[in-house]
Coordinates of N, CA, C and O in Angstrom, one line a residue:
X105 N 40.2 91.3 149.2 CA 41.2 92.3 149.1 C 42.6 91.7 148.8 O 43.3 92.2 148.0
X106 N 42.9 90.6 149.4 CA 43.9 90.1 149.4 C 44.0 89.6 147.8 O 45.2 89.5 147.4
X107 N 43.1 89.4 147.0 CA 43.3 88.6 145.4 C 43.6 89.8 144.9 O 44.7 89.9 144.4
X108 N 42.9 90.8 144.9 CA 43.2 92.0 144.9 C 44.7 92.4 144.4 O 45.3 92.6 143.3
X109 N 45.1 92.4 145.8 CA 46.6 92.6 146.0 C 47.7 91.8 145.6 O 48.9 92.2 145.7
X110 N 47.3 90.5 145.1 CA 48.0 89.1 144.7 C 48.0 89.8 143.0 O 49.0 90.1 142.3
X111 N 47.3 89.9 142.8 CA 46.9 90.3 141.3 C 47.9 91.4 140.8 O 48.8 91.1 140.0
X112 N 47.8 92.5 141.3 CA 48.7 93.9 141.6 C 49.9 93.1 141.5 O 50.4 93.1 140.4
X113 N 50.4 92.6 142.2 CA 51.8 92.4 142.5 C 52.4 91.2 141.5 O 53.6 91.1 141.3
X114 N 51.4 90.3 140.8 CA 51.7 89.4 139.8 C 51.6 90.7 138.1 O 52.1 90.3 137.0
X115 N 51.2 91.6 138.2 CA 50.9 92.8 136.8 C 52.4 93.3 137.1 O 53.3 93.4 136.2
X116 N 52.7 93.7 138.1 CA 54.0 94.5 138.5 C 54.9 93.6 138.1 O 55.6 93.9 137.1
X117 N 55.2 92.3 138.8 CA 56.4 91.7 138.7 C 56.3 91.0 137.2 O 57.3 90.4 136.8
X118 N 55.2 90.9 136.3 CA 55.0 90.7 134.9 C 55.6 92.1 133.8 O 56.0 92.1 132.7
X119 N 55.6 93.1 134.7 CA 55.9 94.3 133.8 C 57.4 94.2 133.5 O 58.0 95.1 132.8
X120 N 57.8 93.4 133.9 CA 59.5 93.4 133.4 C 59.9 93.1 132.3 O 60.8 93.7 131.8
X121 N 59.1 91.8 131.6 CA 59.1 92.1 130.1 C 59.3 93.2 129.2 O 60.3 93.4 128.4
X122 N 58.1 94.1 129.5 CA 58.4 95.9 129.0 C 60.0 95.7 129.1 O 60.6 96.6 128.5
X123 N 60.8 95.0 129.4 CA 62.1 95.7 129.3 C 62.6 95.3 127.9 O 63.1 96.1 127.2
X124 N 62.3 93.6 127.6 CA 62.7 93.0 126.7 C 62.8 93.7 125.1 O 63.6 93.4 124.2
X125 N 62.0 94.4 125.0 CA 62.4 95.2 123.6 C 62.7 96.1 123.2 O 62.6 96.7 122.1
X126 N 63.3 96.6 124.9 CA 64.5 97.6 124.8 C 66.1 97.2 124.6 O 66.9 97.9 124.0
X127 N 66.4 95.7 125.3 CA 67.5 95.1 125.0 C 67.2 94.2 123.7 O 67.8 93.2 123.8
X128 N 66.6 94.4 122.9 CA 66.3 93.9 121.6 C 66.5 95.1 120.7 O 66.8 95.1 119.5
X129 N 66.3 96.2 121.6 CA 66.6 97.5 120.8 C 68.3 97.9 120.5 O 68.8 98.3 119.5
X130 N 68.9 97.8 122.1 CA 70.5 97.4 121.5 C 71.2 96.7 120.9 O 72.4 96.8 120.6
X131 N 70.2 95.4 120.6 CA 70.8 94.3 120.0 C 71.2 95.4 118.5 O 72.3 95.7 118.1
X132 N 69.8 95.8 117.9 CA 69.8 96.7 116.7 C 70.9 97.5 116.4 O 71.5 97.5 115.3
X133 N 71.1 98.4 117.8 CA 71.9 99.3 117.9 C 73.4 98.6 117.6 O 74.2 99.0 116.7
X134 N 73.6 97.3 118.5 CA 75.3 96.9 118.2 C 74.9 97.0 116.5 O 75.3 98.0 116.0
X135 N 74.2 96.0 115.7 CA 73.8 95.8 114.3 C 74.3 97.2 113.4 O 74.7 97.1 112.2
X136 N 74.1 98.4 114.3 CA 74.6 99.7 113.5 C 75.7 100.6 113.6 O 76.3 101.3 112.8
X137 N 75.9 100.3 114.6 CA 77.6 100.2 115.1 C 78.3 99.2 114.2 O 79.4 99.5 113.7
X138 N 77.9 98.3 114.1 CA 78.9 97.2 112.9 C 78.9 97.6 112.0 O 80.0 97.7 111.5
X139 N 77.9 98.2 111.3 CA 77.9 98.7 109.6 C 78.9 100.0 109.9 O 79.6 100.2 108.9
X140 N 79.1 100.8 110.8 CA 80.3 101.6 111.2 C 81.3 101.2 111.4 O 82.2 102.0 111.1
X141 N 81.6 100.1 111.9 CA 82.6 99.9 112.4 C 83.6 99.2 110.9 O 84.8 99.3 110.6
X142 N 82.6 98.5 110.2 CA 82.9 98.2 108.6 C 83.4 99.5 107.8 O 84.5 99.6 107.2
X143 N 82.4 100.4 107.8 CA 82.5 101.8 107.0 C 84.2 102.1 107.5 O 85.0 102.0 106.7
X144 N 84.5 102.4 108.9 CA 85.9 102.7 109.2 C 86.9 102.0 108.8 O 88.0 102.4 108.3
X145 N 86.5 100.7 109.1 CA 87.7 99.6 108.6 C 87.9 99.7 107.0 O 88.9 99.3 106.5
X146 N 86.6 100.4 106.2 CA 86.9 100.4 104.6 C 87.7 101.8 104.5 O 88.5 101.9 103.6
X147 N 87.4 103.0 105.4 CA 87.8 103.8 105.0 C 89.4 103.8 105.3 O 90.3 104.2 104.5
X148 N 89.7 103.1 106.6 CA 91.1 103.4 107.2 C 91.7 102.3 105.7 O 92.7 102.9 105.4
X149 N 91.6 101.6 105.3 CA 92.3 101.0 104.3 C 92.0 101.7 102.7 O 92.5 101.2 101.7
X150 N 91.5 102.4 102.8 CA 90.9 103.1 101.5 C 92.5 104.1 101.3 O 93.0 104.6 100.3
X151 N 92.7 104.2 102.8 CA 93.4 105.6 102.5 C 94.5 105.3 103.2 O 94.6 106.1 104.1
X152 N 95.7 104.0 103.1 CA 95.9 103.6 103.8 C 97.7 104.3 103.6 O 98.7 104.6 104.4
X153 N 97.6 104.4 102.3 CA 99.1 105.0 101.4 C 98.8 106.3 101.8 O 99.7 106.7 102.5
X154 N 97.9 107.2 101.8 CA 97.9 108.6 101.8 C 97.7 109.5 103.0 O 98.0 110.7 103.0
X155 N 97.1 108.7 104.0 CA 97.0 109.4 105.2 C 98.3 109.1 105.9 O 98.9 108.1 105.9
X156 N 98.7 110.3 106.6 CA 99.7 110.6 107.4 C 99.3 109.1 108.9 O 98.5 108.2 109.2
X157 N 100.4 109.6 109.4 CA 100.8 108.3 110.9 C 99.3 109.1 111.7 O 98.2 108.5 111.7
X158 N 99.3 110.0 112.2 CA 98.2 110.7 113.1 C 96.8 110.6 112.7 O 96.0 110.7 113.6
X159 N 96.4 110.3 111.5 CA 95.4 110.3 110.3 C 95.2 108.8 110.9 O 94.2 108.5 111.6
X160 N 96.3 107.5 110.6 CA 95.6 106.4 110.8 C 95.5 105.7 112.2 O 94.7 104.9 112.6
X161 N 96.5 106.3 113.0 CA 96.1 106.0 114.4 C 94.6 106.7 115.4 O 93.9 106.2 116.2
X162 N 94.6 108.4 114.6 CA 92.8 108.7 114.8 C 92.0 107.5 114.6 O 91.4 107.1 115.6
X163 N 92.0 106.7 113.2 CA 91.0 105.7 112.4 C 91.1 104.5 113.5 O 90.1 104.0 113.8
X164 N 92.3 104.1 114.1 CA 92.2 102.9 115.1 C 91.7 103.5 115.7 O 90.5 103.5 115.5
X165 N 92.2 104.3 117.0 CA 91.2 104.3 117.8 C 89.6 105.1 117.6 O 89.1 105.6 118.7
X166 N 88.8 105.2 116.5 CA 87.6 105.1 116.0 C 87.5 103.8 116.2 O 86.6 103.7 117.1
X167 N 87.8 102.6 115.8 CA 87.8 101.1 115.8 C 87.7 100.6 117.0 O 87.0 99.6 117.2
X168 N 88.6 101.2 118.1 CA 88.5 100.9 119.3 C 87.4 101.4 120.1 O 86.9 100.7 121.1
X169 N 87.0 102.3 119.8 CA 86.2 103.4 120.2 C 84.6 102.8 120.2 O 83.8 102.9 121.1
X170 N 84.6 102.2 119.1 CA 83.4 101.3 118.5 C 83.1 100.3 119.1 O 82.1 100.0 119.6
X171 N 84.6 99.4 119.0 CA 84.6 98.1 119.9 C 84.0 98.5 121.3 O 83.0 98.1 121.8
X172 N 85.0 99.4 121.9 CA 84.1 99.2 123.5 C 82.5 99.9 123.5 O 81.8 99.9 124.6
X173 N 82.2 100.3 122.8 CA 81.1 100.8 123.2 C 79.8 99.2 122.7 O 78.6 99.0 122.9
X174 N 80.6 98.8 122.0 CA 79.5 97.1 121.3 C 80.0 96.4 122.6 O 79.3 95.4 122.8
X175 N 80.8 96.5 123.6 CA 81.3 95.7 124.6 C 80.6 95.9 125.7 O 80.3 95.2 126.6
X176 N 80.4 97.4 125.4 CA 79.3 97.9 127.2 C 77.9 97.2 126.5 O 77.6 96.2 127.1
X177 N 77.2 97.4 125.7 CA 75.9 97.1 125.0 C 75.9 95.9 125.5 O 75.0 95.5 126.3
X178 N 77.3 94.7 125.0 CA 77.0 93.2 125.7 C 76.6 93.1 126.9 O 75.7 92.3 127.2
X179 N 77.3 93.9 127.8 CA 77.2 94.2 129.3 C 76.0 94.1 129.5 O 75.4 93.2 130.1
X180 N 75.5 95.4 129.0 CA 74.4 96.4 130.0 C 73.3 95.4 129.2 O 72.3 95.5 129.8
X181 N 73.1 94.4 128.1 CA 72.2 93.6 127.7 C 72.0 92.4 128.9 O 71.2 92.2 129.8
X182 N 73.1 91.8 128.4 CA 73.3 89.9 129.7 C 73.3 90.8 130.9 O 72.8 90.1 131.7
X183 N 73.6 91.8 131.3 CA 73.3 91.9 132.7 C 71.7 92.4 133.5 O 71.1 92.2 134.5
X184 N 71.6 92.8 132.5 CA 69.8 93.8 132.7 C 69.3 92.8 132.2 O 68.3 92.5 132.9
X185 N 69.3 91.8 131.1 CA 68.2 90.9 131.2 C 68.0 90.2 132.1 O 66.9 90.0 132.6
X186 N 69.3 89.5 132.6 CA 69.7 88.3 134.1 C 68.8 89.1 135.3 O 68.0 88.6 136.1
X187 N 69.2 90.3 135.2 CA 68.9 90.9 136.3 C 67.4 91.6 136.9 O 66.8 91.8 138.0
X188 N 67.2 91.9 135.6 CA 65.7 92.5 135.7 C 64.4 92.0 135.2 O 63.3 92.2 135.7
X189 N 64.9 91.0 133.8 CA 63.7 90.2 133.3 C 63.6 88.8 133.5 O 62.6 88.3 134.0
X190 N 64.9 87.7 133.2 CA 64.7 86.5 133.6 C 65.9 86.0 133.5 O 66.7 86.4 132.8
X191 N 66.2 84.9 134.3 CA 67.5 83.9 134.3 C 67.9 83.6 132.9 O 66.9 83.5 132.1
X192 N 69.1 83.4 132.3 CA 68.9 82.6 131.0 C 69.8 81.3 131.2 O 70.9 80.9 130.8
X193 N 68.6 80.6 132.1 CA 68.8 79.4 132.2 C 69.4 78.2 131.3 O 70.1 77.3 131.8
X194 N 69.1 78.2 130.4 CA 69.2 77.3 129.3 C 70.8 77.3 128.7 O 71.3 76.5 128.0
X195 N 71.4 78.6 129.3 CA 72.8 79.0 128.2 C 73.8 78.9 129.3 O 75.0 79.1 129.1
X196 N 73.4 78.5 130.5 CA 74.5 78.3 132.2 C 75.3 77.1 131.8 O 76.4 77.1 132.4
X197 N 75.2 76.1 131.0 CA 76.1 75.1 130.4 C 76.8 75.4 129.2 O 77.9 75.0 129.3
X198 N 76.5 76.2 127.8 CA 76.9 76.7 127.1 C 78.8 76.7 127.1 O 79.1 77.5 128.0
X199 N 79.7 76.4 126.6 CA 81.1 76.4 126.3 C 81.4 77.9 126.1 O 82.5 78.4 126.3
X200 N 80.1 78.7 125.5 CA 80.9 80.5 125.0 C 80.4 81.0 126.0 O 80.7 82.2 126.1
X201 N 79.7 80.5 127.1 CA 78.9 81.5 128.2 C 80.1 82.2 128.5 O 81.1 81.4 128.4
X202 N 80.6 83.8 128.8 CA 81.0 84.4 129.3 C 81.2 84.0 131.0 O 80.2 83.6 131.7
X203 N 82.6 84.3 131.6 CA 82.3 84.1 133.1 C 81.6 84.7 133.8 O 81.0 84.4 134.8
X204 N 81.7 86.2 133.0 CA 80.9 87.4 134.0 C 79.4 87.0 133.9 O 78.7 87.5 134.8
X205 N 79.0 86.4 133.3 CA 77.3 86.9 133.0 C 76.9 85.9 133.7 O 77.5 84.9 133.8
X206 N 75.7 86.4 134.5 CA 75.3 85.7 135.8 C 75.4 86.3 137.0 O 74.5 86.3 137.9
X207 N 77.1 86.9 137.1 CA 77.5 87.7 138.2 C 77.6 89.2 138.7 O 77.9 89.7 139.8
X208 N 77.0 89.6 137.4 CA 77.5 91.2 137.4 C 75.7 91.7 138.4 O 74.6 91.6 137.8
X209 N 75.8 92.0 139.3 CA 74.9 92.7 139.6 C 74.5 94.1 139.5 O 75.3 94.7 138.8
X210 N 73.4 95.0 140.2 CA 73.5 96.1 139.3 C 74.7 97.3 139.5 O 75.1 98.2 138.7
X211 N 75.0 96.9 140.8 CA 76.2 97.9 141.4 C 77.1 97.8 140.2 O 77.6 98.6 139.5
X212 N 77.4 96.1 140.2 CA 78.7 96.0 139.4 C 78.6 96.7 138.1 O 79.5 97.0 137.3
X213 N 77.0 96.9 137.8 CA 77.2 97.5 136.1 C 77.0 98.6 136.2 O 76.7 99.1 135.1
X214 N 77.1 99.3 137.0 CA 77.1 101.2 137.4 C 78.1 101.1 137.3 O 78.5 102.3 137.0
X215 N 79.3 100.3 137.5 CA 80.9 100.2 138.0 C 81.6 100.4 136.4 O 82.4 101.3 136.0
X216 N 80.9 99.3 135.9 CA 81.0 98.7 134.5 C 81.1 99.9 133.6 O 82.0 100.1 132.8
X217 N 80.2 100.7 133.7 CA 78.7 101.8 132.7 C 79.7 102.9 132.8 O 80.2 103.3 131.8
X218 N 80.2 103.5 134.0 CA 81.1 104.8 134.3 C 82.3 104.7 133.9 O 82.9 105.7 133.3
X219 N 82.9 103.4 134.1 CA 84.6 102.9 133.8 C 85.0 103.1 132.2 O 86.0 103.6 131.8
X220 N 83.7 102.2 131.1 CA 83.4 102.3 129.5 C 83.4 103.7 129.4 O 84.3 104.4 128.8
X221 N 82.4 104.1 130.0 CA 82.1 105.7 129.8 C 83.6 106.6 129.9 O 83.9 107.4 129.1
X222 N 84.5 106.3 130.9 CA 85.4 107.2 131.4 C 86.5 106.5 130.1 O 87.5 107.1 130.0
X223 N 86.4 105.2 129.1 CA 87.6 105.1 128.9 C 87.3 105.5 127.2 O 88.2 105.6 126.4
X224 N 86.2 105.8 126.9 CA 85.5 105.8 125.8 C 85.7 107.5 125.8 O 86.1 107.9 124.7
X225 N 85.5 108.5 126.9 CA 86.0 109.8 127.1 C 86.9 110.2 126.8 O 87.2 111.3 126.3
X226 N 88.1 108.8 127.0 CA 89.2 109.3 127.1 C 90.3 109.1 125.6 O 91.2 109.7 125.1
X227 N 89.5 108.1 125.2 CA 89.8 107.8 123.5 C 89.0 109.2 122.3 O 89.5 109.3 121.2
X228 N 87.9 109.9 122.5 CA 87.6 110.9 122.3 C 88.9 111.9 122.6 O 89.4 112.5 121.6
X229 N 89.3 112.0 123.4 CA 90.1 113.0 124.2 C 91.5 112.6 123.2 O 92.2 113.5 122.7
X230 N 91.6 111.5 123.1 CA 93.4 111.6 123.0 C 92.9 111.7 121.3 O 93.8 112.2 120.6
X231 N 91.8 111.3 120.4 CA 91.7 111.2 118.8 C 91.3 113.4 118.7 O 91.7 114.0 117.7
X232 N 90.7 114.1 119.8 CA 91.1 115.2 119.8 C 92.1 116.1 119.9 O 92.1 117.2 119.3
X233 N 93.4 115.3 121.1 CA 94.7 116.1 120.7 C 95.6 115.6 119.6 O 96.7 116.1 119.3
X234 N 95.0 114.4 118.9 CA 95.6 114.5 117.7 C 95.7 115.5 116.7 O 96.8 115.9 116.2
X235 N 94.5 116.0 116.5 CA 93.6 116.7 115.7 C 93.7 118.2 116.4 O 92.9 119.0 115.9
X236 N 94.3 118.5 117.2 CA 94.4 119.6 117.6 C 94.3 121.1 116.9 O 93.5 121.9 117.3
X237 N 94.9 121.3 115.9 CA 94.8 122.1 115.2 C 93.5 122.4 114.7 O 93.3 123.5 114.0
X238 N 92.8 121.7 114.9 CA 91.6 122.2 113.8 C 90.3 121.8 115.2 O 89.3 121.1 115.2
X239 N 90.8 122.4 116.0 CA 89.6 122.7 117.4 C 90.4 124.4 118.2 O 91.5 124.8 118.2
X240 N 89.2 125.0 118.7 CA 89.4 126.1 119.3 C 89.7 125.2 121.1 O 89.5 124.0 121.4
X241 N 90.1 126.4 121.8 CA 90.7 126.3 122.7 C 89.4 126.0 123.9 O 89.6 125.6 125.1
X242 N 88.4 126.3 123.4 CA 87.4 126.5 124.4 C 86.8 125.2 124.4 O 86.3 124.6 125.4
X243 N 86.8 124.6 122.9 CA 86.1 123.5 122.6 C 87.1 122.1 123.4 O 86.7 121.2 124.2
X244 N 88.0 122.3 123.1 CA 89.1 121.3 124.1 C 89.3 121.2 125.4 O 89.7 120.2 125.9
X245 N 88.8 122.4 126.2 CA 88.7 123.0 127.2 C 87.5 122.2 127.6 O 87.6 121.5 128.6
X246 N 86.5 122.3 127.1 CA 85.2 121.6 127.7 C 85.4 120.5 127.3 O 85.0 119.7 128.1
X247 N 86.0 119.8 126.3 CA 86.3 118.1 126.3 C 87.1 117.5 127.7 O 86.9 116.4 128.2
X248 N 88.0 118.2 128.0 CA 88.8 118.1 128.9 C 88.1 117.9 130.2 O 88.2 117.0 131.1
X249 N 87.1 119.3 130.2 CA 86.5 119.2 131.3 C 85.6 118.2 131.2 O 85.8 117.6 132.3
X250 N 84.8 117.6 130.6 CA 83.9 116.9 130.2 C 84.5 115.7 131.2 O 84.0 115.3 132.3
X251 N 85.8 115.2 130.5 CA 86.2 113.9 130.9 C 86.9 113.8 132.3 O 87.1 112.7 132.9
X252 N 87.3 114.8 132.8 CA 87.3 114.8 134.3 C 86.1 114.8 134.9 O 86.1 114.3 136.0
X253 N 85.5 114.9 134.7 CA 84.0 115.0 135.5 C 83.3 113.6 135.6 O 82.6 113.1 136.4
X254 N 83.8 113.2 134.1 CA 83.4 111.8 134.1 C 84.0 110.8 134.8 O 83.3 109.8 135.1
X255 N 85.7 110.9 135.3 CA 86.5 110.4 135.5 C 86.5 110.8 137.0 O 87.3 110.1 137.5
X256 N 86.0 111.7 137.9 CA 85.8 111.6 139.3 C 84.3 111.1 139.4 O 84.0 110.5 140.4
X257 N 83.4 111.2 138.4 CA 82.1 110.3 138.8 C 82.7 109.1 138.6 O 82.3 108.6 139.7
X258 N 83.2 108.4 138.1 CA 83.5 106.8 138.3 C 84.6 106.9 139.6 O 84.2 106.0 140.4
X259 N 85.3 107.3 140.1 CA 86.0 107.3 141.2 C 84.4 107.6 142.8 O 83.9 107.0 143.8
X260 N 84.3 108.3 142.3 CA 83.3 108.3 143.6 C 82.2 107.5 143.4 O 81.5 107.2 144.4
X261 N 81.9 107.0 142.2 CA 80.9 105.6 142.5 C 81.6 104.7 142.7 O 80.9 103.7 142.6
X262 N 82.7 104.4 142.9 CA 83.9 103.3 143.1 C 83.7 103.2 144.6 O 83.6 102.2 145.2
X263 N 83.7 105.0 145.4 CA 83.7 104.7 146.8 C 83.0 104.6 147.4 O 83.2 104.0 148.5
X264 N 81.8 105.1 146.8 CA 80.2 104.9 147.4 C 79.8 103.2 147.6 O 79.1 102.6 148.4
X265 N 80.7 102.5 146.5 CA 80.2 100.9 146.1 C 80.8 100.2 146.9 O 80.4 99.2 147.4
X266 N 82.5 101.2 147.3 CA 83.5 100.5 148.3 C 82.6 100.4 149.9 O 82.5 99.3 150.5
X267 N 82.0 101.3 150.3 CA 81.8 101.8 151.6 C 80.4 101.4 152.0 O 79.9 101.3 153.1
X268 N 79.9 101.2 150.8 CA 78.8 100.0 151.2 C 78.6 99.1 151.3 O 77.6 98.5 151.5
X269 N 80.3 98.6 151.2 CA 80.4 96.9 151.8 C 80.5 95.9 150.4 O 80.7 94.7 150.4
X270 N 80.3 96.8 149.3 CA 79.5 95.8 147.9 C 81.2 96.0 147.1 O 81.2 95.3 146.0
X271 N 82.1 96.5 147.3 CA 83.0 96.5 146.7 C 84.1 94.7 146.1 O 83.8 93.6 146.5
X272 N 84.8 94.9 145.5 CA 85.0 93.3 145.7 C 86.6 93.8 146.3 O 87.4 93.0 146.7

């Protein structure tokens, strides 16, 4: 019984691989976000004489918008792989190693995951009251609301993380 149960728990703790070609899947994902993030950078200079001040500050922050979300993907990759599949031993000497990676545990990347989320909400939000005119009141209304909601879920996973001792 006991080989049994050794066996079971060596299939289980083997199944974490299964994860590996899901963060090979965002690798893909940043890959298509770049061909976007190019497409913007061609368009915001395409039109760089003819669009108004509000027209090219929308186009930045699309750029920005892009950037952090290729920034959470680095995250939620080096951190879920360290964390869930395997050490990446080999890159702990490395000169580009990031300081975070290694440290971020999973609390810290729920912290990480809500904070992107609430600031990525809020760049949506401010490229919509640009653009104000050409949104109904209802539609703004639920963006609004949208990102408050987002923005007290990252506050209350801040205190849940505080009061469990895990805060820094």
């Amino acid at each position: 019984m006991k080989r049994i149960e050794t066996g079971f728990e060596h299939l289980l703790f083997s199944s974490r691989w299964l994860m590996a070609p899901v963060y090979f899947g965002l690798v893909l994902a940043m890959v298509v976000l770049l061909v976007k993030f190019g497409k913007e950078v061609w368009g915001l200079f395409a039109h760089i004489m003819t669009a108004s001040g509000g027209e090219l500050i929308i186009g930045v922050l699309s750029l920005v918008d892009i950037a952090l979300i290729m920034n959470l993907l680095l995250i939620i990759m080096f951190s879920g792989y360290e964390n869930f599949v395997s050490k990446m031993e080999d890159l702990h000497n490395h000169q580009d190693r990031p300081d975070w990676m290694g440290h971020i545990g999973f609390s810290d990347l729920k912290i990480k995951l809500i904070g992107s989320i609430v600031a990525i909400s809020g760049i949506e939000l401010l490229k919509a009251f640009m653009n104000v005119t050409n949104l109904t009141n209802q539609h703004l209304g639920w963006m609004v609301g949208i990102h408050i909601t987002f923005l007290f879920s990252g506050l209350l996973y801040a205190a849940m993380d505080r009061i469990s001792g895990k805060g820094h």
